Amino acid sequence: MFVNKMPRYEILSQDAMAVLDKGWRRLVSDIGVEFLSDRALDLFRAAGQTVEGNLVRFDPDFVLEQVAKAPREFDVQARNPANSVHLGGDHMAFGAVYGPPFVRDGEVRREATMDDFRRFTKLAQRFPQLDSAGGVVCEPNDTPLDSRHLDMVLALQTLTDKIYMGNVVSGGNARDTIAMTEILFGGREAIERTPATISLINCNSPLRWDDRMLDAQLEYSAANQAVVITPFLLMGAMSPVSVPATLVQQMAEALTGIALSQLIRPGSPVIFGSFLSNIDMQSGSPCFGTPESAIGLLCTGQIARRFGLPFRTGGGLTSSQTADAQSAYEAMMTMLPTFLAGTNWVMHAAGWLEGGLVASYEKFVIDIEILRMLQAEFTPLEIDEAALAFDAHAEVGHGGHFLGAAHTMERFRTCFYRPLVSSSANYERWLRNGGQDAAARAGEIARKQLEDYEQPPLDEAIRAELDEYVVRRRKELGD
Amino acid sequence: MFVNKMPRYEILSQDAMAVLDKGWRRLVSDIGVEFLSDRALDLFRAAGQTVEGNLVRFDPDFVLEQVAKAPREFDVQARNPANSVHLGGDHMAFGAVYGPPFVRDGEVRREATMDDFRRFTKLAQRFPQLDSAGGVVCEPNDTPLDSRHLDMVLALQTLTDKIYMGNVVSGGNARDTIAMTEILFGGREAIERTPATISLINCNSPLRWDDRMLDAQLEYSAANQAVVITPFLLMGAMSPVSVPATLVQQMAEALTGIALSQLIRPGSPVIFGSFLSNIDMQSGSPCFGTPESAIGLLCTGQIARRFGLPFRTGGGLTSSQTADAQSAYEAMMTMLPTFLAGTNWVMHAAGWLEGGLVASYEKFVIDIEILRMLQAEFTPLEIDEAALAFDAHAEVGHGGHFLGAAHTMERFRTCFYRPLVSSSANYERWLRNGGQDAAARAGEIARKQLEDYEQPPLDEAIRAELDEYVVRRRKELGD
């Protein structure tokens, strides 16, 4: 996996950090946070916090005591050990887009299906830049709603041998995910020892954790599975129209959610989550790849590091409707800061389009190109006497060229980044090759990668047990 | 103009810097640098450097003594004083693309004309993100070669009231540019007191300064006009296939070129230039927006600051043939590091396409959007108690929304970046609006901006004198 040894780009001064710190403390103690779960409320009450109805008013120092119990770094195991990931420190792990109800395939935009889900999952398996297909790569609208999570988890478990995300629609779905994960990894103890799923727990921002998400969190944290505690902040709607205010709200929500995980099971793995952008104040539409979201992202990294927590931000986010120039500059506007911040868990790293409503095959491949470029860019230079190639200068002299120099001949295969989608062909050659733009070329690459896909081997007995589980549970769920 | 108060992103360690420092010293003293100009050679010989034929071997400390004479920061005046720029420190100035022989307008790619030149110049005047139309915004192929520079300078002087770049095809062209600048600014003394042009002096890399460029440099530096001393480094062709080796070569070339300017006229304004990318080692085509070029850019900023020199890097560079996703992620891959590095003079900031062979109307507007976004992103947050909007939380409460909050209503017009090209419209609305991609929308914006263009006023006597100069010189040049 990718380890980012380049410097972090930090933009918050100590004074600014002190203001933010004071802010979240005031928010959790004065305004408080709602938890729509009796079990959560009981845990906070038992721990001495002030509970009135669903509202919890916190002692900020208590929150920090709980947060301090969370591991600074941890592993998530994949069924292929070579694909296990380490979350935290300089490590960066990348998962595909999560949640779109629609897909775009060239000019066609339509409802996503289970077939699309499988195809995106296969693409995620094909590209080494992705550590995971994620979870809900797209919404399989043609499968029954109540048992859909079984199909998705099974696809993630069998079509890839990478880590995967758990379903969070309800506590029951979380239990199914955990049960299937136990089957795949050889029992409860194996996955409690080393987590094998990451699950996304979104806040119903502002300052409210709802029952479905909390039910899932209670299951996952109890099983020592990783949870990404994520305030869902589109400034102007779910938070004030101010980046500092939104950062403070993000701290209040994330830290109290993380405190809950530590009450459920001290030491259980958590990720400080961030999903921070803004709405268009004219239309109310969410905007992505904005300057404000990039600033929020950089600040979030610095804040999470201060609390010693692995964190999640970023992805190839865009509001654009097609895999055009806008989709690319907005994706890069999010993804480059993601690398500057050294984000540990990057969701939506490939395939996101149209504000997350659409999973796009073309954009998926374009995002892979962006990831490949940034992984190359964020690999430190080795600067020593040998790298200066003095002999090459002695050989080539003044006004000559280095094309045939011995130094070049020894290195020409690996010396530079080699693109996946990008073309530097001259105009005539590009025309002869079909004159396609990057989106069209990316679509072709996606099709070719799917043709070349091979399913990773899986023990037949385990596969049979998983299938049996799905059949039984589907029947129980009435689908 | 834009002042970048965000931190610089520096990636070279002190050890790495020491290796690079040793490298350029060895290069200029052992291998030396060629200067194809007797006047330049005479100056170096008189200053005690070792000259054999066209080759100069330098005492590196002598080079540094000369470099130390150059101003750390300086002004370039525009005929509209509100558009004068300050070069150096945290200031960033932006000019349009320079040099393309072709243009792209939608699906049409053709030879550039003087009409295109004027249209791009007008676009540069329209957008406040650009401090200059640059110089050769595109090559006006339909005008006579020998007097073309007169038409270009006149267009830059009359269609914009921003700063402009000088012509560098020959010493004669430089003299014409200076003469016309004297007319516009009220005489030689006025432009010697504060420079009124910037000119691009490219190295014939590796390690050779050719006669045409040196002749232009001799004119401009003698007249105290700013020169951008720029090694032209496509790694694999003009420099070794190694970023560190290329940085060392860049230092050797730029610093010796700058030393020459200081011998011509001590204290004359110079800019440490960089044009650093790589070729595709399969095809030999130049590549732009690559990881290697981004790394080179970040290092260049750090190096130039170390010598106390304003510097030039960056732009919206891309190899792409159309204003597609590739053109946008490559442009952003260059432009975001340009802001991280705090580049003082950014050429090619709008309109560059197809490796610089094409000036594109669509890409011009897309690049303006990228500049606007980055200027917003690189404006520091104000983080104080008031920014935390505690009252808005008290008003909205848990699980509510901030759309109608008093805090929002007071700020909704200016709280977020407002895009020029980008769309966050929902799919149905986007379809109703024509379903255009970003390039098509950008093309429409370009057309609208040209319709709305108004020529900035100019004193009639000055205009007459400029016209007279052009007519006379055109006749003398035989066109």
Short mmCIF file of C-alpha atoms in Angstrom, two decimals, chain B residues 8-251:
data_model
loop_
_atom_site.label_atom_id
_atom_site.label_comp_id
_atom_site.label_asym_id
_atom_site.label_seq_id
_atom_site.Cartn_x
_atom_site.Cartn_y
_atom_site.Cartn_z
CA ARG B 8 5.05 27.40 1.18
CA TYR B 9 5.27 23.65 0.65
CA GLU B 10 8.96 22.81 0.75
CA ILE B 11 10.19 19.30 0.09
CA LEU B 12 13.98 19.61 -0.13
CA SER B 13 15.93 18.84 3.02
CA GLN B 14 19.05 20.81 3.92
CA ASP B 15 21.14 17.79 2.94
CA ALA B 16 19.43 17.59 -0.44
CA MET B 17 19.97 21.30 -0.96
CA ALA B 18 23.68 20.88 -0.16
CA VAL B 19 23.99 18.14 -2.79
CA LEU B 20 22.28 20.35 -5.39
CA ASP B 21 24.48 23.25 -4.43
CA LYS B 22 27.63 21.22 -4.92
CA GLY B 23 26.22 20.01 -8.22
CA TRP B 24 25.67 23.33 -9.97
CA ARG B 25 29.03 24.58 -8.74
CA ARG B 26 30.74 21.61 -10.33
CA LEU B 27 28.75 22.00 -13.53
CA VAL B 28 29.57 25.68 -14.10
CA SER B 29 33.23 25.27 -13.18
CA ASP B 30 34.10 21.87 -14.76
CA ILE B 31 31.72 21.57 -17.74
CA GLY B 32 31.04 25.27 -18.16
CA VAL B 33 28.31 27.07 -20.11
CA GLU B 34 28.38 28.25 -23.74
CA PHE B 35 27.40 31.81 -24.66
CA LEU B 36 27.07 32.40 -28.42
CA SER B 37 27.61 36.15 -28.15
CA ASP B 38 30.89 38.02 -28.33
CA ARG B 39 29.54 40.79 -26.12
CA ALA B 40 28.58 38.28 -23.44
CA LEU B 41 31.95 36.54 -23.71
CA ASP B 42 33.76 39.88 -23.45
CA LEU B 43 31.84 40.74 -20.30
CA PHE B 44 32.71 37.41 -18.65
CA ARG B 45 36.36 37.62 -19.76
CA ALA B 46 36.67 41.15 -18.39
CA ALA B 47 35.20 39.91 -15.11
CA GLY B 48 37.94 37.29 -14.82
CA GLN B 49 36.11 34.14 -15.86
CA THR B 50 37.82 31.49 -18.02
CA VAL B 51 36.69 31.84 -21.64
CA GLU B 52 37.71 29.40 -24.40
CA GLY B 53 35.89 29.87 -27.68
CA ASN B 54 32.22 30.19 -26.71
CA LEU B 55 32.72 28.27 -23.49
CA VAL B 56 32.81 30.00 -20.13
CA ARG B 57 34.03 28.17 -17.05
CA PHE B 58 32.88 29.95 -13.94
CA ASP B 59 34.05 30.55 -10.46
CA PRO B 60 30.78 29.67 -8.67
CA ASP B 61 31.39 32.32 -6.01
CA PHE B 62 31.70 34.94 -8.75
CA VAL B 63 28.30 33.78 -10.07
CA LEU B 64 26.79 34.21 -6.62
CA GLU B 65 28.33 37.66 -6.24
CA GLN B 66 26.60 38.72 -9.45
CA VAL B 67 23.31 37.08 -8.49
CA ALA B 68 23.40 38.97 -5.19
CA LYS B 69 23.23 42.26 -7.13
CA ALA B 70 19.81 41.43 -8.56
CA PRO B 71 16.79 42.92 -6.76
CA ARG B 72 14.88 40.52 -4.51
CA GLU B 73 11.61 42.17 -5.50
CA PHE B 74 10.68 44.81 -8.04
CA ASP B 75 7.73 46.48 -9.74
CA VAL B 76 6.67 46.30 -13.37
CA GLN B 77 4.51 49.23 -14.37
CA ALA B 78 1.37 49.00 -16.46
CA ARG B 79 -0.06 52.00 -18.32
CA ASN B 80 -3.02 51.75 -15.99
CA PRO B 81 -1.25 52.10 -12.60
CA ALA B 82 -3.95 49.94 -10.98
CA ASN B 83 -2.61 47.06 -13.07
CA SER B 84 1.07 47.49 -12.21
CA VAL B 85 2.53 44.38 -10.59
CA HIS B 86 5.02 43.66 -7.87
CA LEU B 87 7.25 40.68 -8.56
CA GLY B 88 8.76 38.79 -5.64
CA GLY B 89 7.91 37.90 -2.06
CA ASP B 90 4.39 36.58 -1.63
CA HIS B 91 3.10 38.26 -4.79
CA MET B 92 1.92 36.12 -7.68
CA ALA B 93 1.36 37.53 -11.17
CA PHE B 94 -0.27 35.60 -14.00
CA GLY B 95 0.09 35.84 -17.78
CA ALA B 96 -1.71 33.99 -20.59
CA VAL B 97 -0.25 31.24 -22.77
CA TYR B 98 2.82 32.18 -24.82
CA GLY B 99 3.84 30.94 -28.24
CA PRO B 100 1.24 28.56 -29.77
CA PRO B 101 1.24 28.46 -33.59
CA PHE B 102 -2.26 26.93 -33.62
CA VAL B 103 -5.60 27.69 -32.04
CA ARG B 104 -8.51 25.50 -31.07
CA ASP B 105 -12.03 26.92 -31.08
CA GLY B 106 -14.49 24.14 -30.23
CA GLU B 107 -13.97 21.30 -32.69
CA VAL B 108 -11.88 23.43 -35.05
CA ARG B 109 -8.08 23.36 -34.87
CA ARG B 110 -6.29 25.69 -37.28
CA GLU B 111 -3.34 28.05 -37.72
CA ALA B 112 -3.45 31.03 -35.39
CA THR B 113 -4.02 34.48 -36.92
CA MET B 114 -3.62 38.09 -35.84
CA ASP B 115 -7.37 38.12 -35.22
CA ASP B 116 -6.91 35.26 -32.74
CA PHE B 117 -4.04 37.17 -31.15
CA ARG B 118 -6.31 40.16 -30.63
CA ARG B 119 -9.15 38.03 -29.29
CA PHE B 120 -6.97 36.26 -26.71
CA THR B 121 -5.47 39.62 -25.73
CA LYS B 122 -8.97 40.97 -25.18
CA LEU B 123 -9.87 37.94 -23.07
CA ALA B 124 -6.80 38.57 -20.92
CA GLN B 125 -7.97 42.15 -20.44
CA ARG B 126 -11.43 40.92 -19.38
CA PHE B 127 -10.36 38.60 -16.56
CA PRO B 128 -8.95 40.21 -13.39
CA GLN B 129 -7.22 36.91 -12.54
CA LEU B 130 -4.67 37.68 -15.28
CA ASP B 131 -2.10 40.41 -14.73
CA SER B 132 -0.98 40.22 -18.33
CA ALA B 133 -1.91 38.86 -21.74
CA GLY B 134 1.72 37.71 -21.81
CA GLY B 135 3.61 38.23 -25.04
CA VAL B 136 3.08 35.93 -28.01
CA VAL B 137 -0.45 34.88 -26.94
CA CYS B 138 -0.50 32.97 -30.20
CA GLU B 139 1.61 33.23 -33.34
CA PRO B 140 -0.13 35.54 -35.86
CA ASN B 141 0.74 33.44 -38.90
CA ASP B 142 -1.14 35.70 -41.33
CA THR B 143 1.14 38.70 -40.70
CA PRO B 144 4.58 39.27 -42.27
CA LEU B 145 7.28 37.51 -40.26
CA ASP B 146 9.77 40.39 -40.03
CA SER B 147 7.34 42.99 -38.69
CA ARG B 148 4.98 40.71 -36.75
CA HIS B 149 6.50 41.75 -33.44
CA LEU B 150 5.32 45.32 -34.06
CA ASP B 151 1.71 44.19 -34.52
CA MET B 152 1.87 42.08 -31.38
CA VAL B 153 3.39 44.76 -29.15
CA LEU B 154 0.92 47.33 -30.47
CA ALA B 155 -2.01 45.00 -29.77
CA LEU B 156 -0.76 44.31 -26.22
CA GLN B 157 -0.24 48.03 -25.62
CA THR B 158 -3.59 49.18 -26.96
CA LEU B 159 -6.06 46.34 -26.33
CA THR B 160 -4.98 45.93 -22.70
CA ASP B 161 -3.81 48.32 -20.02
CA LYS B 162 -1.96 45.57 -18.19
CA ILE B 163 1.74 44.73 -18.24
CA TYR B 164 3.08 42.94 -21.31
CA MET B 165 6.04 40.86 -22.38
CA GLY B 166 8.70 41.95 -24.84
CA ASN B 167 9.59 40.30 -28.11
CA VAL B 168 12.80 38.24 -28.03
CA VAL B 169 13.24 36.87 -31.55
CA SER B 170 16.26 39.17 -32.08
CA GLY B 171 18.10 42.16 -30.67
CA GLY B 172 16.34 44.33 -33.26
CA ASN B 173 12.92 43.18 -32.14
CA ALA B 174 13.90 43.89 -28.54
CA ARG B 175 14.93 47.41 -29.53
CA ASP B 176 11.55 47.93 -31.21
CA THR B 177 9.74 46.70 -28.11
CA ILE B 178 11.75 49.06 -25.93
CA ALA B 179 11.18 51.99 -28.29
CA MET B 180 7.43 51.41 -28.33
CA THR B 181 7.45 51.05 -24.56
CA GLU B 182 9.26 54.37 -24.27
CA ILE B 183 6.50 55.97 -26.36
CA LEU B 184 3.76 54.44 -24.20
CA PHE B 185 5.34 55.34 -20.85
CA GLY B 186 6.82 58.75 -21.66
CA GLY B 187 10.45 58.14 -22.50
CA ARG B 188 13.50 56.09 -21.67
CA GLU B 189 13.97 57.48 -18.19
CA ALA B 190 10.44 56.49 -17.16
CA ILE B 191 10.96 52.86 -18.07
CA GLU B 192 14.50 52.70 -16.70
CA ARG B 193 13.18 53.96 -13.38
CA THR B 194 10.50 51.28 -13.22
CA PRO B 195 10.57 48.44 -15.76
CA ALA B 196 7.53 48.23 -18.04
CA THR B 197 8.20 44.91 -19.79
CA ILE B 198 9.17 41.39 -18.88
CA SER B 199 10.92 39.30 -21.50
CA LEU B 200 11.45 35.59 -21.72
CA ILE B 201 15.07 34.60 -22.29
CA ASN B 202 15.14 30.85 -22.93
CA CYS B 203 18.27 28.76 -22.68
CA ASN B 204 19.17 26.49 -25.57
CA SER B 205 19.61 23.74 -23.00
CA PRO B 206 21.81 21.91 -22.17
CA LEU B 207 24.24 24.60 -21.07
CA ARG B 208 24.11 26.88 -24.10
CA TRP B 209 22.75 30.41 -24.46
CA ASP B 210 22.24 31.21 -28.13
CA ASP B 211 22.92 34.47 -29.96
CA ARG B 212 19.33 35.59 -30.62
CA MET B 213 18.26 35.26 -27.02
CA LEU B 214 21.46 36.86 -25.74
CA ASP B 215 21.08 39.79 -28.13
CA ALA B 216 17.58 40.39 -26.74
CA GLN B 217 18.82 40.00 -23.16
CA LEU B 218 21.60 42.52 -23.76
CA GLU B 219 19.02 45.06 -24.93
CA TYR B 220 16.50 44.47 -22.18
CA SER B 221 18.92 44.32 -19.26
CA ALA B 222 20.73 47.43 -20.52
CA ALA B 223 17.36 49.22 -20.51
CA ASN B 224 16.63 47.92 -16.98
CA GLN B 225 13.70 45.85 -18.27
CA ALA B 226 12.93 42.56 -16.51
CA VAL B 227 14.15 39.30 -18.01
CA VAL B 228 12.98 35.79 -17.14
CA ILE B 229 16.13 33.70 -17.44
CA THR B 230 14.69 30.29 -18.24
CA PRO B 231 16.41 26.95 -18.73
CA PHE B 232 14.23 25.00 -21.17
CA LEU B 233 14.30 21.51 -19.75
CA LEU B 234 12.38 18.57 -21.11
CA MET B 235 14.07 15.78 -19.20
CA GLY B 236 15.33 13.02 -21.47
CA ALA B 237 16.02 15.50 -24.29
CA MET B 238 17.51 18.72 -22.92
CA SER B 239 18.54 17.33 -19.53
CA PRO B 240 19.27 13.93 -17.95
CA VAL B 241 16.37 11.62 -17.02
CA SER B 242 16.69 12.62 -13.37
CA VAL B 243 14.92 15.40 -11.49
CA PRO B 244 17.94 16.16 -9.24
CA ALA B 245 20.29 16.33 -12.24
CA THR B 246 17.82 18.59 -14.01
CA LEU B 247 17.51 20.89 -10.99
CA VAL B 248 21.28 21.20 -10.90
CA GLN B 249 21.40 21.98 -14.60
CA GLN B 250 18.61 24.50 -14.14
CA MET B 251 20.61 26.23 -11.41
#
